[in-house]
XYZ file of C-alpha atoms in Angstrom:
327
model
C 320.239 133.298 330.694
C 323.797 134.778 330.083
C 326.209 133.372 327.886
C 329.688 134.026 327.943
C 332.609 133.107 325.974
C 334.804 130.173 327.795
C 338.315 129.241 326.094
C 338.839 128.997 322.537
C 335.272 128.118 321.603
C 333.346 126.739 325.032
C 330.204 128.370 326.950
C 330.725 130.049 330.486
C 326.706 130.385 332.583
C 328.008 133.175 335.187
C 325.088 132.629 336.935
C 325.699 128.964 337.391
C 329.557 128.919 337.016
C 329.217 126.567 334.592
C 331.716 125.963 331.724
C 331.136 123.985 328.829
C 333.338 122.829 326.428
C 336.296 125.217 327.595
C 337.422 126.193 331.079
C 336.930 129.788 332.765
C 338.177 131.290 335.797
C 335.502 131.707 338.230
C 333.599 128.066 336.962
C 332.998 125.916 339.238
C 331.953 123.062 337.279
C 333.531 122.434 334.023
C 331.633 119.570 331.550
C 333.091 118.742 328.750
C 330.852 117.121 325.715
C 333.226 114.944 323.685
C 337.665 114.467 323.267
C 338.055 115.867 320.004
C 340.961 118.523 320.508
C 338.459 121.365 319.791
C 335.919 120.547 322.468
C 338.574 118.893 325.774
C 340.600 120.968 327.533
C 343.862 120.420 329.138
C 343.785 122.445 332.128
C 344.213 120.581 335.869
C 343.296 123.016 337.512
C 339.864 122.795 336.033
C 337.528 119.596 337.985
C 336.534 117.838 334.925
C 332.724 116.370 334.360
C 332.018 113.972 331.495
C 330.973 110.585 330.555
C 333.550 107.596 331.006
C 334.277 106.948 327.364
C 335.205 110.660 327.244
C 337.596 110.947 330.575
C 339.085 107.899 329.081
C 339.835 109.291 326.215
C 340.671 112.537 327.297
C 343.666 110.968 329.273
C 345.098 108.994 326.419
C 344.931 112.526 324.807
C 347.188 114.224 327.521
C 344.547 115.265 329.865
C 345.980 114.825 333.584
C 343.409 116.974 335.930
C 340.812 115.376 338.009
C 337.303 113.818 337.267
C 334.084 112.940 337.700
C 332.301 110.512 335.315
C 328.382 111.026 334.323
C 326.102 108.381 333.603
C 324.301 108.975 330.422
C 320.486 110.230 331.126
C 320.808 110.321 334.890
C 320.777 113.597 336.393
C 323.233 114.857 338.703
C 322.252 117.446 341.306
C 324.090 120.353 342.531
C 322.952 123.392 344.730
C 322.389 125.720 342.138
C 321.052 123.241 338.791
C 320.349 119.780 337.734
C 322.539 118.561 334.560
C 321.889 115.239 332.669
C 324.363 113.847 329.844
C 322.352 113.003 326.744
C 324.376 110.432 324.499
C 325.159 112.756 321.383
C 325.618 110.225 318.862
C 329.377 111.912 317.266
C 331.557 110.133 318.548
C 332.200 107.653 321.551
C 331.496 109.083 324.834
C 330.209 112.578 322.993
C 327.368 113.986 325.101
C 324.777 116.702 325.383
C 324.495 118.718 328.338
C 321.044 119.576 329.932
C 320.804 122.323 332.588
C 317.693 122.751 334.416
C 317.246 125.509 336.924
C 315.849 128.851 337.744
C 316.841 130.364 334.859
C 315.265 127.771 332.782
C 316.595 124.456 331.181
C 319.043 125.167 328.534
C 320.431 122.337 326.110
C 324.174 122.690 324.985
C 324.787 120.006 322.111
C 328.360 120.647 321.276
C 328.751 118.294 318.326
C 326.125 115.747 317.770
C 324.179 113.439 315.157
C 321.322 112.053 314.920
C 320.570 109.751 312.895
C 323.696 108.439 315.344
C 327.079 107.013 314.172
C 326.579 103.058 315.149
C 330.126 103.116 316.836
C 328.613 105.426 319.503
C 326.036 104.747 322.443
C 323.488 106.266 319.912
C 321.258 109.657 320.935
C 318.745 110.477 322.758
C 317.318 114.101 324.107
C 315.390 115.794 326.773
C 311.812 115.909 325.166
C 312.257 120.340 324.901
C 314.197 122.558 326.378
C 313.721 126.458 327.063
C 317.094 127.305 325.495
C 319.421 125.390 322.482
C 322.954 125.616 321.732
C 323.587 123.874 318.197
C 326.670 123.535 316.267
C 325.875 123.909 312.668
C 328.835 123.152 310.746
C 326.900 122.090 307.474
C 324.617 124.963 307.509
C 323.360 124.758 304.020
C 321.044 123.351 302.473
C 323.192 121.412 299.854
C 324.248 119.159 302.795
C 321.765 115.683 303.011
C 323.125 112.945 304.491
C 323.048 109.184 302.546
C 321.714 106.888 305.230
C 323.810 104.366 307.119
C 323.175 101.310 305.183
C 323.561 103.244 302.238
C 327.105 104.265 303.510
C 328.035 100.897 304.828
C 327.363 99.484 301.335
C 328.971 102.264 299.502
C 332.725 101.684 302.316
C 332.485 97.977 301.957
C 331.821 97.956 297.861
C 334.593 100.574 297.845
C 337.137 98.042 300.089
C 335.895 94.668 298.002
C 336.411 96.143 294.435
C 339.919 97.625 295.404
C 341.409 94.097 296.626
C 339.579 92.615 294.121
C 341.648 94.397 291.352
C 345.046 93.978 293.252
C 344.854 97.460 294.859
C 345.304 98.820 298.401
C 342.602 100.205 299.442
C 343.055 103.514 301.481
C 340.559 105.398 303.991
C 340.911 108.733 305.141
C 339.354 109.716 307.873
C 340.283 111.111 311.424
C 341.674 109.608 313.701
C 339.034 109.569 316.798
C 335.281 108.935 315.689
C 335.310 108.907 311.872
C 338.742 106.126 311.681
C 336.694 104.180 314.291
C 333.725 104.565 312.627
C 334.709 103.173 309.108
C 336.494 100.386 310.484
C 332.910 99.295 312.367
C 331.140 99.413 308.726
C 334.045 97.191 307.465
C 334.047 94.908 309.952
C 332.043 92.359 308.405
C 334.359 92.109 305.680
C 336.680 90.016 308.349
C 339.785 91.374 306.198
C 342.803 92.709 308.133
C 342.694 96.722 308.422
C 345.401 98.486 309.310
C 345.055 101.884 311.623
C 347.188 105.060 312.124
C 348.964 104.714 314.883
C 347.490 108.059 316.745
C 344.320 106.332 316.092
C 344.953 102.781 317.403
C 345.793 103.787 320.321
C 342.453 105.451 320.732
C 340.888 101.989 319.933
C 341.012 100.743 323.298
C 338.187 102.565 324.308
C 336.290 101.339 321.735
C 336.651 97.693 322.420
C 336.029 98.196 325.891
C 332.680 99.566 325.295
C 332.288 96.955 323.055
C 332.110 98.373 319.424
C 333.238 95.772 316.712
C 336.042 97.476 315.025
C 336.292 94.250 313.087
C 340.078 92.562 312.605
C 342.736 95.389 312.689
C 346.279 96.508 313.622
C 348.633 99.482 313.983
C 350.207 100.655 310.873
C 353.361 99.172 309.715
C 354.833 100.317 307.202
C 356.246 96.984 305.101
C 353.216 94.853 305.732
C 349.883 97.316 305.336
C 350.473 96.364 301.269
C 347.255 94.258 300.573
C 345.309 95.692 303.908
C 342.853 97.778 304.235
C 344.579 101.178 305.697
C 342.893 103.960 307.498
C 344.933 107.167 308.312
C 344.056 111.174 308.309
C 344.567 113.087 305.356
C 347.713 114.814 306.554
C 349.270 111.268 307.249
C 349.694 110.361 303.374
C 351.980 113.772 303.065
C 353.757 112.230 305.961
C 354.992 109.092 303.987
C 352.161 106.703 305.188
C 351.926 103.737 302.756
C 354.014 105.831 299.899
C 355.815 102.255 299.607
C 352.453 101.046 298.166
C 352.506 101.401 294.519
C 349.191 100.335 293.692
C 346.201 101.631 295.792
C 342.968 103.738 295.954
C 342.103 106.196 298.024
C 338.752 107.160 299.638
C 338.347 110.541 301.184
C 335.706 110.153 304.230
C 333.835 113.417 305.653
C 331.341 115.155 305.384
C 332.994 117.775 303.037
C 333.486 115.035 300.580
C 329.996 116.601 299.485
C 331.997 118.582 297.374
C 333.244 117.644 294.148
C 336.489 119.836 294.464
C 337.642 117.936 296.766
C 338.621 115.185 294.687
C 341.369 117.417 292.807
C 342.319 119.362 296.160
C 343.241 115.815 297.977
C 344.045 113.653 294.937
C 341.908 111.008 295.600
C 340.277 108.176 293.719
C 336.949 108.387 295.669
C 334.607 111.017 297.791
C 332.171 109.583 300.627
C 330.217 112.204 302.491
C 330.314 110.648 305.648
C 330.030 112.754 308.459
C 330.101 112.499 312.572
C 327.891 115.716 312.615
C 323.885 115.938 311.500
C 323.290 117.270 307.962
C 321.137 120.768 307.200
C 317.896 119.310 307.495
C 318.583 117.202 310.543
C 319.282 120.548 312.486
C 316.478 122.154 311.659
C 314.287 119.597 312.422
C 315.880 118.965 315.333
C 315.924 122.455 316.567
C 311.821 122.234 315.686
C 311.311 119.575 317.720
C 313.376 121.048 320.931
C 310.373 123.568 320.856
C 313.020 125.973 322.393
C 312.157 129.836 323.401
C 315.424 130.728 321.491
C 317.831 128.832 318.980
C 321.518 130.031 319.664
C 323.958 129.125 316.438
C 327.451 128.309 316.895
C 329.940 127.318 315.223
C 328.810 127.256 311.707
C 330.278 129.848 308.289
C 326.730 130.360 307.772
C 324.678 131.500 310.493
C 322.392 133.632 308.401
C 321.304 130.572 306.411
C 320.370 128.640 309.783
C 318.578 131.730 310.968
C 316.601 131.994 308.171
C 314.920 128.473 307.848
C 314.519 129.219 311.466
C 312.381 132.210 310.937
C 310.547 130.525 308.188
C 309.417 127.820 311.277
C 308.985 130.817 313.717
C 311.699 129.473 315.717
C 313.481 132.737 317.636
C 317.555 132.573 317.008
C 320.403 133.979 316.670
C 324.431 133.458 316.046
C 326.577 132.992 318.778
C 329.867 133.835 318.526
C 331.649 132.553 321.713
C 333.831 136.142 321.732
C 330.256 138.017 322.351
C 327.989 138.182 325.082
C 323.963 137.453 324.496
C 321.611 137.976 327.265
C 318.229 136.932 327.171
């Protein structure tokens, strides 16, 4: 199956005309997996296939071409392949794409999690496919996840202690999937949160698929003292709750894994949380695809992947979406 490079960092199938993840000129289907500004696209010309939660958010992101939703796990035929949306566990609305036709059945993951981020429809997979597309943007092996209840408790101790002391507690974390996320785990805290205001207005879509994201607001800026505030890290150097003398601030991602970032971001506290699966997750995960070939993407450390790959006998190899790879 050929692979070809499609916008900044999506998949073109020439023989399909499909494009994933980025638009091309000769596609005549175009799926995208998830809104994050990396992944959508904001081309009209390009017909648009995706789940709801995504076109939704897609539009509140700028998006203005035409769509067709997907249904999660129900396949949608055309004349030249079969695709089904797998729920992809990153973020709302994030999805896997599953080809199946004469070339084979190929699975594109774009960003995905499993064990899944609870403020998402969860995950679930095709039981193998003959070809795999995986992000691996924590590539190493220093990079184990906590689990989720371990997480929850470590947010919610983090929020109690803070207020308890007379402090402001402050989250950082972006503003689609992760904000959403860590206002979910503090939701049963019942104490008024306060959100960026890029991020509340990608809220909606959360409450209308029915996600608790707990009591919260938009941010404003001379009553968030005493709330519990979530913003992205480049908000703070943008004068977001510098009226607040006292407060704490948690840094939220999955890079929080390392220490350095503590000094780098000034921060009181580091929680490796992430929306993406951790190194042995992927491996596993690319195990239990059974695939013919393992393509890499988007990871600083393909050679790593590749080589707990080979260790499994699992046949891959880096794809970078400005090559070709035929196979």
């Amino acid at each position: 199956m050929r692979l070809l490079k499609a916008g900044y960092q999506g998949i073109y199938l020439p023989e399909l005309g499909v494009a994933m993840d980025g638009t091309h000129p000769d596609a005549d289907f175009t799926f995208v997996t998830h809104a994050h500004a990396d992944h959508m696209h904001k081309n009209r010309s390009a017909h648009t296939y995706a789940s709801q939660p995504t076109l939704k958010l897609m539009h509140l992101r700028g998006f203005r071409g035409s769509s067709t939703e997907l249904k999660f796990n129900t396949p949608f035929e055309t004349d030249r392949f079969t695709v089904t949306l797998y729920p992809a566990g990153h973020i709302l609305g994030s999805a896997m794409i599953f080809i199946e036709s004469d070339s084979g059945s190929l699975l594109y993951t774009g960003d995905y999690r499993t064990p899944p981020s609870p403020a998402t429809e969860g995950f679930n997979a095709p039981p193998r496919a003959d070809f795999l597309i995986t992000e691996a943007t924590f590539g190493l092996p220093i990079y184990r996840w906590k689990t989720t209840d371990e997480l929850a408790e470590e947010i919610r101790s983090f929020a109690k202690d803070t207020l308890a002391e007379g402090y402001t507690p402050v989250f950082l974390a972006y503003n689609l999937g992760k904000a959403q996320e860590i206002m979910h785990l503090l939701a049963p805290l019942n104490h008024p949160a306060m959100i960026h205001g890029a991020g509340f207005n990608l809220c909606s879509v959360y409450v209308e698929e029915n996600i608790d994201l707990g009591n919260f607001m938009a941010y404003e800026r001379e009553t968030c003292e005493g709330k519990i505030l979530v913003c992205p890290s480049s908000a703070l150097s943008g004068g977001f709750a510098s009226n607040v003398k006292k407060k704490r601030i948690a840094y939220c991602s999955g890079w929080a894994s390392l220490e350095s970032r503590r000094t780098q971001l000034t921060v009181d506290k580091l929680i490796p949380i992430s929306d993406h699966l951790d190194f042995y997750e992927l491996i596993d995960f690319c195990e239990r695809m059974d695939p013919k070939k393992v393509y890499i993407t988007h990871t600083p450390n393909p050679d790593v992947v590749k080589h707990f790959l080979d260790e499994r006998n699992i046949s891959s190899a880096f794809l970078n979406t400005e090559m070709q790879a035929d196979d």
